[in-house]
PDB file of C-alpha atoms in Angstrom:
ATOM      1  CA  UNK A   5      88.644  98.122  91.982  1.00 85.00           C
ATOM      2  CA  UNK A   6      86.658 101.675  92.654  1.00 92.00           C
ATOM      3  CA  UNK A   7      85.061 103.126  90.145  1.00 92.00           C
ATOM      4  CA  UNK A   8      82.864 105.090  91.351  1.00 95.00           C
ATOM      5  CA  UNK A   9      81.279 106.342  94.691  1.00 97.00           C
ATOM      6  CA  UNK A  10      78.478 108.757  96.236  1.00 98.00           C
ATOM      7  CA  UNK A  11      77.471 109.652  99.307  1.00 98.00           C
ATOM      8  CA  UNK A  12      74.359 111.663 101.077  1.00 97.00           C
ATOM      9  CA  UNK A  13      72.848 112.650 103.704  1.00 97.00           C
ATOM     10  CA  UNK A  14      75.535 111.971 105.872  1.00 96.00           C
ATOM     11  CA  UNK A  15      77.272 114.161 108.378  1.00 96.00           C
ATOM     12  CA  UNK A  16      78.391 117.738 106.418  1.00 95.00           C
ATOM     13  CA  UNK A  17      77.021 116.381 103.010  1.00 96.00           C
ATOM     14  CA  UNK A  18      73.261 117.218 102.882  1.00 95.00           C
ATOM     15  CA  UNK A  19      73.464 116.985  98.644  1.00 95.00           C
ATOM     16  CA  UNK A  20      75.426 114.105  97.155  1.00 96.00           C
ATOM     17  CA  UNK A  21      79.089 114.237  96.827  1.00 96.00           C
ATOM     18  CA  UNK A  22      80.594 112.193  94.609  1.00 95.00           C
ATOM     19  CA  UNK A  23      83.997 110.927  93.525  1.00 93.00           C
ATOM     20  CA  UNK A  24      84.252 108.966  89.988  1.00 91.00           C
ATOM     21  CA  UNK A  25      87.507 107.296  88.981  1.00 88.00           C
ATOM     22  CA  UNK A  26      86.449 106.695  85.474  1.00 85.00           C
ATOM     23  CA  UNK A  27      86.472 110.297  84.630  1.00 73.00           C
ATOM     24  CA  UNK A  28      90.612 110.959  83.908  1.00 66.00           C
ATOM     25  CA  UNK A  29      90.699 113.636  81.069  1.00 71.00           C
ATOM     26  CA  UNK A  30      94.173 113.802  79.823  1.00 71.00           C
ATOM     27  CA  UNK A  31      96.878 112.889  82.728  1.00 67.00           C
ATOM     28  CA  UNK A  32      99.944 113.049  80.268  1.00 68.00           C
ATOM     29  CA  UNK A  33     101.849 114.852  82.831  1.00 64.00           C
ATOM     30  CA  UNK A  34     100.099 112.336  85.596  1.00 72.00           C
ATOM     31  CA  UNK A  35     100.521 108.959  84.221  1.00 75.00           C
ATOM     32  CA  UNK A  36     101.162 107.242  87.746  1.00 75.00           C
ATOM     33  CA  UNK A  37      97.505 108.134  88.709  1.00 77.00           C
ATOM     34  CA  UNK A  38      95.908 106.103  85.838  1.00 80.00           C
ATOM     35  CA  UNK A  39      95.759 102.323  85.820  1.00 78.00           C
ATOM     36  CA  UNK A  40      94.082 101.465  82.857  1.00 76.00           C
ATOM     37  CA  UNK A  41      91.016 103.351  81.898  1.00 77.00           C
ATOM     38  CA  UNK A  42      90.717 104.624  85.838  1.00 81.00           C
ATOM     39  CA  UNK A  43      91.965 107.427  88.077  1.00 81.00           C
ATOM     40  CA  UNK A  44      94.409 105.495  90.838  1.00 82.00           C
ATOM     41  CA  UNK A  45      95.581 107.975  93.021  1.00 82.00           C
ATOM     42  CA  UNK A  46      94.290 111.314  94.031  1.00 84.00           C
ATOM     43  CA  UNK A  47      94.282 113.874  96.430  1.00 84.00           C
ATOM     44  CA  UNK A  48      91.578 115.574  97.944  1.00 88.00           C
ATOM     45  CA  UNK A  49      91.824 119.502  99.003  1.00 87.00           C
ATOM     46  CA  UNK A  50      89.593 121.973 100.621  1.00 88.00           C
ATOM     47  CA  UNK A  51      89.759 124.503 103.729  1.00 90.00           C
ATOM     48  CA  UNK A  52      89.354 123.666 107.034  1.00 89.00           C
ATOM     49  CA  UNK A  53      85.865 122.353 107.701  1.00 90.00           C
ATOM     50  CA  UNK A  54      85.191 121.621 104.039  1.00 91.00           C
ATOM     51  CA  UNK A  55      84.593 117.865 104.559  1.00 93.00           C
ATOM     52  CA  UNK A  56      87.719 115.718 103.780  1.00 93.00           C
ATOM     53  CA  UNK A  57      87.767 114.010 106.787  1.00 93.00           C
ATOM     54  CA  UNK A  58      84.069 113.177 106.538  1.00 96.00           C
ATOM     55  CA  UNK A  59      84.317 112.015 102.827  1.00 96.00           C
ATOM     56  CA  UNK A  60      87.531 110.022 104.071  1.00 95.00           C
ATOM     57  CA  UNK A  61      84.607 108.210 107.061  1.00 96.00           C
ATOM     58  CA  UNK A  62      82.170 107.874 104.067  1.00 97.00           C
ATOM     59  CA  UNK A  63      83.851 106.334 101.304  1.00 97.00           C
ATOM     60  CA  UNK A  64      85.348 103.560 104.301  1.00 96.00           C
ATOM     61  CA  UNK A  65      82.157 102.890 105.962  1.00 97.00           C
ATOM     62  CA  UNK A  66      81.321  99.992 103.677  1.00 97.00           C
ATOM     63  CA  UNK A  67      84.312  98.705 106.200  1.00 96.00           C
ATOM     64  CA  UNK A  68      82.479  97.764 109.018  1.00 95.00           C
ATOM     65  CA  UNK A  69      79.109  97.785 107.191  1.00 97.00           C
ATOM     66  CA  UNK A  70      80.114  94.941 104.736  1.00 97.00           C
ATOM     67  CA  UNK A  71      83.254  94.268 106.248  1.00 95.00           C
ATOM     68  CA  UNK A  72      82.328  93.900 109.903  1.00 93.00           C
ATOM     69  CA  UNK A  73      85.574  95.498 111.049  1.00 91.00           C
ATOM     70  CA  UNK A  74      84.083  97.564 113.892  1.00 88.00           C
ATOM     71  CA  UNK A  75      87.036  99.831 114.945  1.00 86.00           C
ATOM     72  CA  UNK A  76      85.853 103.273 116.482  1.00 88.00           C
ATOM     73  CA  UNK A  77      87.752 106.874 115.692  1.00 88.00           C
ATOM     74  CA  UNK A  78      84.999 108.722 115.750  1.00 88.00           C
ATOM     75  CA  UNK A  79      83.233 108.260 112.655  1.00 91.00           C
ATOM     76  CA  UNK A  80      80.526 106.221 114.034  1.00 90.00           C
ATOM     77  CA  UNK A  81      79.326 109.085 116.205  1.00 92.00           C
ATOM     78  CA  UNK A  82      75.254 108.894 116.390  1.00 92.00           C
ATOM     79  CA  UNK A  83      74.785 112.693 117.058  1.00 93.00           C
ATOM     80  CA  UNK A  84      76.387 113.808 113.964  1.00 94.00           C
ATOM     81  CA  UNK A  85      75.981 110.467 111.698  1.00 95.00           C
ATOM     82  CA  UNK A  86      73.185 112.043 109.752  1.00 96.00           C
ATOM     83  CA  UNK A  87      72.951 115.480 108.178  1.00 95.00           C
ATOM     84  CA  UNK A  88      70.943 117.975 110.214  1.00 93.00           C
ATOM     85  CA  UNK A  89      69.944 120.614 107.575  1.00 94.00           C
ATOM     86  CA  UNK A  90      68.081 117.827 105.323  1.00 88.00           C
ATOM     87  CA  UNK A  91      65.832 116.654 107.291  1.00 87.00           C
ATOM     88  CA  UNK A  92      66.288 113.247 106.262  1.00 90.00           C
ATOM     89  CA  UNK A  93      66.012 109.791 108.434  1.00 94.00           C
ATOM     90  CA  UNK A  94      68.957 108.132 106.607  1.00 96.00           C
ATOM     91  CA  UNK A  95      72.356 108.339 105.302  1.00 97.00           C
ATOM     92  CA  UNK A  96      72.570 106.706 101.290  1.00 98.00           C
ATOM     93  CA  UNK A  97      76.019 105.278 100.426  1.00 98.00           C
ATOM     94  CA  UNK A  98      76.372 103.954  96.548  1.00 98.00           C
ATOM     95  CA  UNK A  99      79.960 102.379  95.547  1.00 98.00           C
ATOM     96  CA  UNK A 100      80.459 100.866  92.279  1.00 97.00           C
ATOM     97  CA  UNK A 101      83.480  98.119  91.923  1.00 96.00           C
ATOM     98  CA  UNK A 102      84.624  96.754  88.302  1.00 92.00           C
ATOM     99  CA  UNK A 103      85.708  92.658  88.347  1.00 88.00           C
ATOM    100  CA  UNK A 104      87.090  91.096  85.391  1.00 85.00           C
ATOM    101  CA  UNK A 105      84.930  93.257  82.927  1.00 87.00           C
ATOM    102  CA  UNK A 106      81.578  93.306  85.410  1.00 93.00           C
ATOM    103  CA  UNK A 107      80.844  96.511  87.339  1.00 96.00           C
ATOM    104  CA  UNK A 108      78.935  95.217  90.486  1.00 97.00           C
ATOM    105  CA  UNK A 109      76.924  98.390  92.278  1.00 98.00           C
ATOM    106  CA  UNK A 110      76.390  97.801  96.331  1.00 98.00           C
ATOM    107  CA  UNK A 111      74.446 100.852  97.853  1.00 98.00           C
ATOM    108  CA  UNK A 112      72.888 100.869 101.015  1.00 98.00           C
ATOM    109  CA  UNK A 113      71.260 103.346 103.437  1.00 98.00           C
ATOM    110  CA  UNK A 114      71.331 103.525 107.083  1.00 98.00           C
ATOM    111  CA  UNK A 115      69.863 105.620 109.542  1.00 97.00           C
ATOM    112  CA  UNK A 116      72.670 105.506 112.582  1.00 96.00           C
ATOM    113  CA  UNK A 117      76.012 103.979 112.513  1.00 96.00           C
ATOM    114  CA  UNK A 118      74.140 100.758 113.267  1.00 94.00           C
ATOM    115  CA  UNK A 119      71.048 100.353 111.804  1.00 97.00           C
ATOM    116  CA  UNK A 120      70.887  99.465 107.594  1.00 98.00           C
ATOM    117  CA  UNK A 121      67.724 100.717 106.619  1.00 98.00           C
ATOM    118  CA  UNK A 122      68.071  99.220 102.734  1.00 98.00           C
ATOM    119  CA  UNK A 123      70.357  97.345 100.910  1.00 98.00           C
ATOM    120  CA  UNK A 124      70.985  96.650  96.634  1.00 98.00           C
ATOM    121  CA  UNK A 125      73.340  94.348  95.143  1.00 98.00           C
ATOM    122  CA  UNK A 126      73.643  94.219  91.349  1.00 98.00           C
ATOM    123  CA  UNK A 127      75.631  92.758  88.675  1.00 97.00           C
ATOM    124  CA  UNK A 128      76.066  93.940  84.999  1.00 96.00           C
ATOM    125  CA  UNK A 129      72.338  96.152  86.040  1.00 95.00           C
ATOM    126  CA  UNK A 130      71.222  92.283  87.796  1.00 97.00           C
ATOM    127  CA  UNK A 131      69.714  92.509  90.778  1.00 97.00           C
ATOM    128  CA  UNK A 132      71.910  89.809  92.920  1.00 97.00           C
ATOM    129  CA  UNK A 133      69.548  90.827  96.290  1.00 97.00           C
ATOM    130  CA  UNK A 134      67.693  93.638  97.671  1.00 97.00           C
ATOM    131  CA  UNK A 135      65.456  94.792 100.619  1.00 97.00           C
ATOM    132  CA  UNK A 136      64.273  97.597 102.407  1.00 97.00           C
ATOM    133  CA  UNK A 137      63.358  96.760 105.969  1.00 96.00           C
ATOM    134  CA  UNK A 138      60.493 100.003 106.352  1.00 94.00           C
ATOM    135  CA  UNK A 139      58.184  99.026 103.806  1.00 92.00           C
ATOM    136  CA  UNK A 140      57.436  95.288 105.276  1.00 84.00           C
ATOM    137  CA  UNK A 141      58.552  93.772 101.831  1.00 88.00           C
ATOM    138  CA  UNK A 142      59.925  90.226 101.488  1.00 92.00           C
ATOM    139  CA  UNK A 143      64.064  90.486 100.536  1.00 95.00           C
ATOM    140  CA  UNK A 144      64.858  89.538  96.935  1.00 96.00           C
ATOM    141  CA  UNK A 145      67.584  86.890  96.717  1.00 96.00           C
ATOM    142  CA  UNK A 146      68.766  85.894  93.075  1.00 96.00           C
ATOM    143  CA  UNK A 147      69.226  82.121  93.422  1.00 95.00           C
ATOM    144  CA  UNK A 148      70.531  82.051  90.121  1.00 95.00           C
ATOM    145  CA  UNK A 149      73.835  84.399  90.716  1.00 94.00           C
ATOM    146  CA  UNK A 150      74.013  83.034  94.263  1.00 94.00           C
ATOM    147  CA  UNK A 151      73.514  79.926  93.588  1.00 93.00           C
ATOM    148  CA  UNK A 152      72.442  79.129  96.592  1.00 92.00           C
ATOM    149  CA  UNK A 153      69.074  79.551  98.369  1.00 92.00           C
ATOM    150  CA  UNK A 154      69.677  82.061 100.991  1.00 94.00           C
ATOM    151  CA  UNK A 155      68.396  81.476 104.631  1.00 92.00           C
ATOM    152  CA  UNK A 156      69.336  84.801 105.724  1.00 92.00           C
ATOM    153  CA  UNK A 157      66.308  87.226 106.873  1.00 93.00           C
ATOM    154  CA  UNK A 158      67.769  91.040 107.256  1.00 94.00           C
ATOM    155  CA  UNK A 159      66.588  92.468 110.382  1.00 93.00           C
ATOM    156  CA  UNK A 160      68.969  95.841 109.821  1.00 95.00           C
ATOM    157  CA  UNK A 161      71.816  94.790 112.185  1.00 95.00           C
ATOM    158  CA  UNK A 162      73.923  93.076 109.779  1.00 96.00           C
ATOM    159  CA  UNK A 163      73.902  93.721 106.143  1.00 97.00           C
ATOM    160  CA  UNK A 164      73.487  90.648 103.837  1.00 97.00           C
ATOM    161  CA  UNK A 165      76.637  90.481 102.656  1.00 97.00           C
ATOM    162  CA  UNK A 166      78.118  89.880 106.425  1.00 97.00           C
ATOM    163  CA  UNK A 167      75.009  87.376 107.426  1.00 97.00           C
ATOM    164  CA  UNK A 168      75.776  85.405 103.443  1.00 97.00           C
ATOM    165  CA  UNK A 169      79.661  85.684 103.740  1.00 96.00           C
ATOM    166  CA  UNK A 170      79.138  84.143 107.353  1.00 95.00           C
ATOM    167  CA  UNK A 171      76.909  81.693 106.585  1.00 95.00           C
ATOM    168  CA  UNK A 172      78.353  80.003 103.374  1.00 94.00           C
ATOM    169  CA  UNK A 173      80.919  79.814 101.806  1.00 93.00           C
ATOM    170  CA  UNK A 174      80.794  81.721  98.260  1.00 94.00           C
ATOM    171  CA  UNK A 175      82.969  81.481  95.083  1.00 93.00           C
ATOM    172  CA  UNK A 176      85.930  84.527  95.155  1.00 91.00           C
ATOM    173  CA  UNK A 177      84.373  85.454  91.846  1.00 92.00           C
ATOM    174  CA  UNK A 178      80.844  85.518  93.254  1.00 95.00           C
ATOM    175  CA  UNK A 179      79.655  89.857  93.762  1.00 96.00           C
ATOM    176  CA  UNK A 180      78.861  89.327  97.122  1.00 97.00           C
ATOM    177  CA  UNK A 181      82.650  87.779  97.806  1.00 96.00           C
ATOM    178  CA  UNK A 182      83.911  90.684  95.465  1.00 96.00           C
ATOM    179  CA  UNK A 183      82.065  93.589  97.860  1.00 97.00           C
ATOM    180  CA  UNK A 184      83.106  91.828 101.054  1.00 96.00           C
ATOM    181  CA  UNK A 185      87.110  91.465 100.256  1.00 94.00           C
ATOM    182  CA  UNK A 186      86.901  95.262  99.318  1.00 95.00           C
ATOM    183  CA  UNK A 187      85.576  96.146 102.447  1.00 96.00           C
ATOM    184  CA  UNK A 188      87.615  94.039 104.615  1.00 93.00           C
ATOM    185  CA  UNK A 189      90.701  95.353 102.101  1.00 92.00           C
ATOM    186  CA  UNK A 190      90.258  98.844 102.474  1.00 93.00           C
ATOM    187  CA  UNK A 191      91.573 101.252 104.656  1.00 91.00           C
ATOM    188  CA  UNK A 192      91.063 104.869 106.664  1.00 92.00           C
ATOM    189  CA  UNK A 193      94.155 105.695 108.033  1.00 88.00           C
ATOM    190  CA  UNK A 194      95.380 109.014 109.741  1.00 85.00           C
ATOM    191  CA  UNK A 195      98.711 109.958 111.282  1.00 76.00           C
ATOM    192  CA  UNK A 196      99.447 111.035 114.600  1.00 72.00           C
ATOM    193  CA  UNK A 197     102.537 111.317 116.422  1.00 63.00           C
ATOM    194  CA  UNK A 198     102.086 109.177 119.069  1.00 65.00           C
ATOM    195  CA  UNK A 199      99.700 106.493 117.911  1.00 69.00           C
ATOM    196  CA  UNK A 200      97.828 105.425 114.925  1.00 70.00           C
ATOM    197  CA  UNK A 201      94.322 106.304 113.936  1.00 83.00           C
ATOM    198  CA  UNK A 202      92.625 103.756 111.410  1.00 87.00           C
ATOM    199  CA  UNK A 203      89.228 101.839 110.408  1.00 91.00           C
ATOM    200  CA  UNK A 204      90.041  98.333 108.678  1.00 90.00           C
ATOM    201  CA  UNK A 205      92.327  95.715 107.935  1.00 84.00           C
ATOM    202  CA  UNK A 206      92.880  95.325 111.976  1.00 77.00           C
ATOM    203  CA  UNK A 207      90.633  96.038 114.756  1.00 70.00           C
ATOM    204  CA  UNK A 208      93.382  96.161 117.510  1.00 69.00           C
ATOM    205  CA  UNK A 209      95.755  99.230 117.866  1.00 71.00           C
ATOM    206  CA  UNK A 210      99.114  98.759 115.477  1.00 70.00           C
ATOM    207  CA  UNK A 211     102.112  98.384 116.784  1.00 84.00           C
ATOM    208  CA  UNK A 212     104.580  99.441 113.811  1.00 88.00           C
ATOM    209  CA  UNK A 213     107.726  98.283 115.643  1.00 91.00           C
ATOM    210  CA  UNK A 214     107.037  94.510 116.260  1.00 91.00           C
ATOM    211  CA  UNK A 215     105.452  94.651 112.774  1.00 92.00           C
ATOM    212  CA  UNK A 216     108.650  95.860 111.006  1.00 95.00           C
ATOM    213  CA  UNK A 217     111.108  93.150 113.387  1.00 95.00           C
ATOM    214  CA  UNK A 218     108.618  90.270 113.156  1.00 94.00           C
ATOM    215  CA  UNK A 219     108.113  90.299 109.306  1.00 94.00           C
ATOM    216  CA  UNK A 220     111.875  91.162 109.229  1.00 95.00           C
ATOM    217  CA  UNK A 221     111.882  94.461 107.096  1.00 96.00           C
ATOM    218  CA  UNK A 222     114.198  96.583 108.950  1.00 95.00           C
ATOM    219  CA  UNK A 223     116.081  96.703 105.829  1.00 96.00           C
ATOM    220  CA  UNK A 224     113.259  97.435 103.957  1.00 96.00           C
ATOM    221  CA  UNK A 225     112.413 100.680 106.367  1.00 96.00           C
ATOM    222  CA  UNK A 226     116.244 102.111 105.919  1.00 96.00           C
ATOM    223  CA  UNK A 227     115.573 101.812 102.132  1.00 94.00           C
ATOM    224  CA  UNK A 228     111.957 103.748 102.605  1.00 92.00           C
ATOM    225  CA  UNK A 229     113.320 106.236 105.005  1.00 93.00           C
ATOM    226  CA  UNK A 230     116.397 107.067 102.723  1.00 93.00           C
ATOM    227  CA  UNK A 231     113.786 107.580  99.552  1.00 91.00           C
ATOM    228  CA  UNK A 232     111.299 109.355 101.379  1.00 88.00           C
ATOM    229  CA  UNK A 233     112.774 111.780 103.161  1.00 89.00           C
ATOM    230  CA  UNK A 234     116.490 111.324 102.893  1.00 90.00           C
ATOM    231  CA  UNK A 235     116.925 109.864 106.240  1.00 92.00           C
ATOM    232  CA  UNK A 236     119.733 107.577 106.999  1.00 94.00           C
ATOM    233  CA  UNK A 237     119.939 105.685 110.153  1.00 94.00           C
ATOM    234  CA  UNK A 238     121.837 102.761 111.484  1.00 95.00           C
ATOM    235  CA  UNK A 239     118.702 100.221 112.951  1.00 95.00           C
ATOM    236  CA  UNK A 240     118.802  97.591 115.277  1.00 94.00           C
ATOM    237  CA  UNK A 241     116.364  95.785 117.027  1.00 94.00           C
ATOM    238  CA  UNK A 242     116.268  95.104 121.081  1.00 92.00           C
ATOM    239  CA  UNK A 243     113.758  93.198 123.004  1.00 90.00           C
ATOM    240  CA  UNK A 244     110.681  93.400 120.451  1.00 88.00           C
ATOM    241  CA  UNK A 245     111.607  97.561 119.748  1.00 93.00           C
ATOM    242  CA  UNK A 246     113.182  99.383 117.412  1.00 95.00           C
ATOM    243  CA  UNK A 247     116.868 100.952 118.364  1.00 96.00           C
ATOM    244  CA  UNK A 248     119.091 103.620 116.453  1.00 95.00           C
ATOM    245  CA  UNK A 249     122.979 101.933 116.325  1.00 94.00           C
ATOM    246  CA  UNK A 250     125.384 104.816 117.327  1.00 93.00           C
ATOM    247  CA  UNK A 251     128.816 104.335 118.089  1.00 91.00           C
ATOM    248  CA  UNK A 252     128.481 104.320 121.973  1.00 91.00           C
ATOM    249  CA  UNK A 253     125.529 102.512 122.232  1.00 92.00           C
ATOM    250  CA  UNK A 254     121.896 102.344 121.421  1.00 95.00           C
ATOM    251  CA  UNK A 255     118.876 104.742 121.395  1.00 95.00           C
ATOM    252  CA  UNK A 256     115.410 103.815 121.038  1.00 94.00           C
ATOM    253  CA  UNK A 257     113.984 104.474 117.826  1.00 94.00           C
ATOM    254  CA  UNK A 258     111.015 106.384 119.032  1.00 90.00           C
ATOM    255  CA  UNK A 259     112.786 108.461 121.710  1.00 92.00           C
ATOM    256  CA  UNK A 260     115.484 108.958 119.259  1.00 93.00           C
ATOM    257  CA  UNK A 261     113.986 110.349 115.767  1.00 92.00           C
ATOM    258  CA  UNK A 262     111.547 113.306 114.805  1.00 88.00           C
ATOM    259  CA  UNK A 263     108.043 113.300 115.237  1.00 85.00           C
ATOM    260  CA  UNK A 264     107.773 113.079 111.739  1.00 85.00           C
ATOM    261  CA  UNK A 265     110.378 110.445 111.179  1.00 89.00           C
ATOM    262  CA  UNK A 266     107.959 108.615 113.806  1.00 88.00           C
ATOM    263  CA  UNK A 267     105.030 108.936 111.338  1.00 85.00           C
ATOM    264  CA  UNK A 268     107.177 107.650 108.327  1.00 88.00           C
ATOM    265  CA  UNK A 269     107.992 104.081 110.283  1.00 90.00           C
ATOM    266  CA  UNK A 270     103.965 103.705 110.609  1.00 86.00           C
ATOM    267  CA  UNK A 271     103.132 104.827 107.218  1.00 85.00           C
ATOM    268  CA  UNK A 272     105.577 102.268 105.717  1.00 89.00           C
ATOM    269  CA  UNK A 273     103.367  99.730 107.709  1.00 88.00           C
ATOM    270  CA  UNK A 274     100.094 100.686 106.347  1.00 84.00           C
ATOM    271  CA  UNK A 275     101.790 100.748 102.864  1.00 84.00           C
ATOM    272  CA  UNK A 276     103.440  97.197 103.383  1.00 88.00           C
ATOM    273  CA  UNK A 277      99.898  95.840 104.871  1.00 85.00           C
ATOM    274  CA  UNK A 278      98.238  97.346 102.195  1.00 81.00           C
ATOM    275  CA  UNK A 279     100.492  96.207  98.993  1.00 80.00           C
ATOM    276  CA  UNK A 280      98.818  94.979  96.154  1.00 75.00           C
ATOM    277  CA  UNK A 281      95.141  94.915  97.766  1.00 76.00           C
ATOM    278  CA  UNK A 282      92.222  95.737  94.961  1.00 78.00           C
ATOM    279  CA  UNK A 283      90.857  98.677  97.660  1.00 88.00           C
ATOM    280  CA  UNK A 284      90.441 102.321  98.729  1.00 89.00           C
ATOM    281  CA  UNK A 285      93.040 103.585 100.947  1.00 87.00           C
ATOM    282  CA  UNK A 286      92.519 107.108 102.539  1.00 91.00           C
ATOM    283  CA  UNK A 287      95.600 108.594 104.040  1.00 87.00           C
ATOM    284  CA  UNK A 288      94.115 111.368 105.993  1.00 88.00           C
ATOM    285  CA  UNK A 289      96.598 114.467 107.207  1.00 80.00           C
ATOM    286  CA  UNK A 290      99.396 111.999 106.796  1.00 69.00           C
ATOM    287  CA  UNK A 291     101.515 114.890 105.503  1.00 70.00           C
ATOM    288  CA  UNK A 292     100.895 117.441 108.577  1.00 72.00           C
ATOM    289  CA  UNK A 293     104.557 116.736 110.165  1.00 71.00           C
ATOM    290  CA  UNK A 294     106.483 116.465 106.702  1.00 79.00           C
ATOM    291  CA  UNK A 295     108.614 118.205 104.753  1.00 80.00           C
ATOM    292  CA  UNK A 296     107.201 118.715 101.370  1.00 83.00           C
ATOM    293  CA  UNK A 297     109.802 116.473  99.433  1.00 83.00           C
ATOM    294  CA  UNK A 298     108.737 113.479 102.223  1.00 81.00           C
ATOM    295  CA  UNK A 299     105.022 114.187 101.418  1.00 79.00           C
ATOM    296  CA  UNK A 300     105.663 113.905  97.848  1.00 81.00           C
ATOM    297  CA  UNK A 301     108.213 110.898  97.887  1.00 80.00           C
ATOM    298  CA  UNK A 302     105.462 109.102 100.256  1.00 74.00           C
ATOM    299  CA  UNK A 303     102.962 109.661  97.996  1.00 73.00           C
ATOM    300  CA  UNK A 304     105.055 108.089  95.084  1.00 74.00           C
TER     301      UNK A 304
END
């Protein structure tokens, strides 16, 4: 899991900015935000234009930089990908991940959206590979924790953990497999009314409907939109889509409920997709079109 990240240089965040899940101080009244000796859950505040979003595109770029997931909302934007009152020609992203009693540290700087500058990979303080593609320098490749010789040469278009990943296949336990399943684990999500905005886990738009009917949790939903926000509804399902059961006949579901009934029936999708993953998952805004109670219960 996350225990620790930093970012700089990168959009609004011209100092680093840094989040770190080992520091939890006393939580007695907040017990379901520790697991173990780590911070679980939080939530992030700040005025308008303070950053959140941008922290939210930070700490999930390692999703298409180690994950390859490639999905566009915005946050790979080359006019505002580096910060502008630095002066500096690349954006620095450091995440440290702790696996069965290891802490494995993958940081990497890039100067666009698509271009990886330099790239670390360490173990328990190991160096597992390295490289920096501006000085001319050959890449260091541990053979030893890989065990493998590498015939990967980075060229900045592909970190090494996508080109090793692709190219062999690696032991779960192995830090590079460790880094990877994060990344391709993790999740940005924010809600909208009418569609879904999200890096990771898919590329293609959702479709919350067919997913609730084709992995047949319709019961499921009733149960989360009772908890959540003390909505009871009588659901059906019609030609692939969702339909409210009245006594006269049938409504869709999505011309039917609340805008931010809508939202809860995608939310409960993200949180089904994401059950049980070791990753980050940002919920950006989700709460704009709740009631307080639902924002709470939906955090629970």
């Amino acid at each position: 899991m996350l225990i620790r990240f930093w970012v700089k240089g990168y959009r609004c965040f011209k100092e680093c900015a840094e989040i770190d899940l080992t520091d939890k101080k006393n939580y007695r009244f907040g017990v379901e935000c520790v697991r173990g000796d780590f911070l679980d859950k939080m939530v992030i505040l700040g005025n308008n234009n303070a950053g959140k979003t941008s922290f939210g595109f930070a700490i999930t770029d390692i999703i298409s930089t180690a994950g390859g997931l490639m999905k566009d909302i915005g946050q790979r934007n080359e006019a505002c990908f580096l910060n502008k009152d630095s002066g500096t020609d690349r954006a620095t992203f450091h995440y440290e991940l702790t696996q069965r009693g290891s802490v494995i540290v993958y940081e990497y700087s890039k100067s666009s959206p698509d271009r990886i500058l330099t790239e670390t990979l360490l173990v328990d303080r190991q160096p597992v590979y390295s490289y920096d593609i501006t000085d001319g320098s050959e890449p260091y490749f541990n053979e030893k924790i890989l065990g493998l010789r590498p015939d990967v040469v980075p060229d900045g278009n592909k970190s090494a953990i996508l080109m090793l990943t692709e190219r062999y296949r690696l032991p779960q336990d192995s830090p590079v497999e460790v880094v990877h399943s994060f990344a391709t684990h993790s999740l940005y999500y924010m809600a909208m009314w009418k569609m879904d905005v999200h890096i990771g886990l898919i590329d293609e738009q959702d479709d919350a409907e067919k997913f609730v009917i084709d992995k047949k949790l319709l019961e499921d939903f009733k149960v989360f939109l009772h908890d959540s926000a003390s909505v009871d509804l009588e659901l059906g399902a019609e030609n692939g889509r969702l339909m409210v059961i009245k006594e006269n006949g049938t409504i869709p579901y999505r011309d039917a409920v609340s805008r931010g009934t809508m939202i809860l029936l995608r939310l409960f999708c993200w949180i089904k997709r994401c059950q049980d993953r070791d990753a980050i998952l940002f919920f950006d805004d989700f709460d704009d079109m709740f009631h307080y109670r639902a924002a709470e219960n939906a955090i629970r």
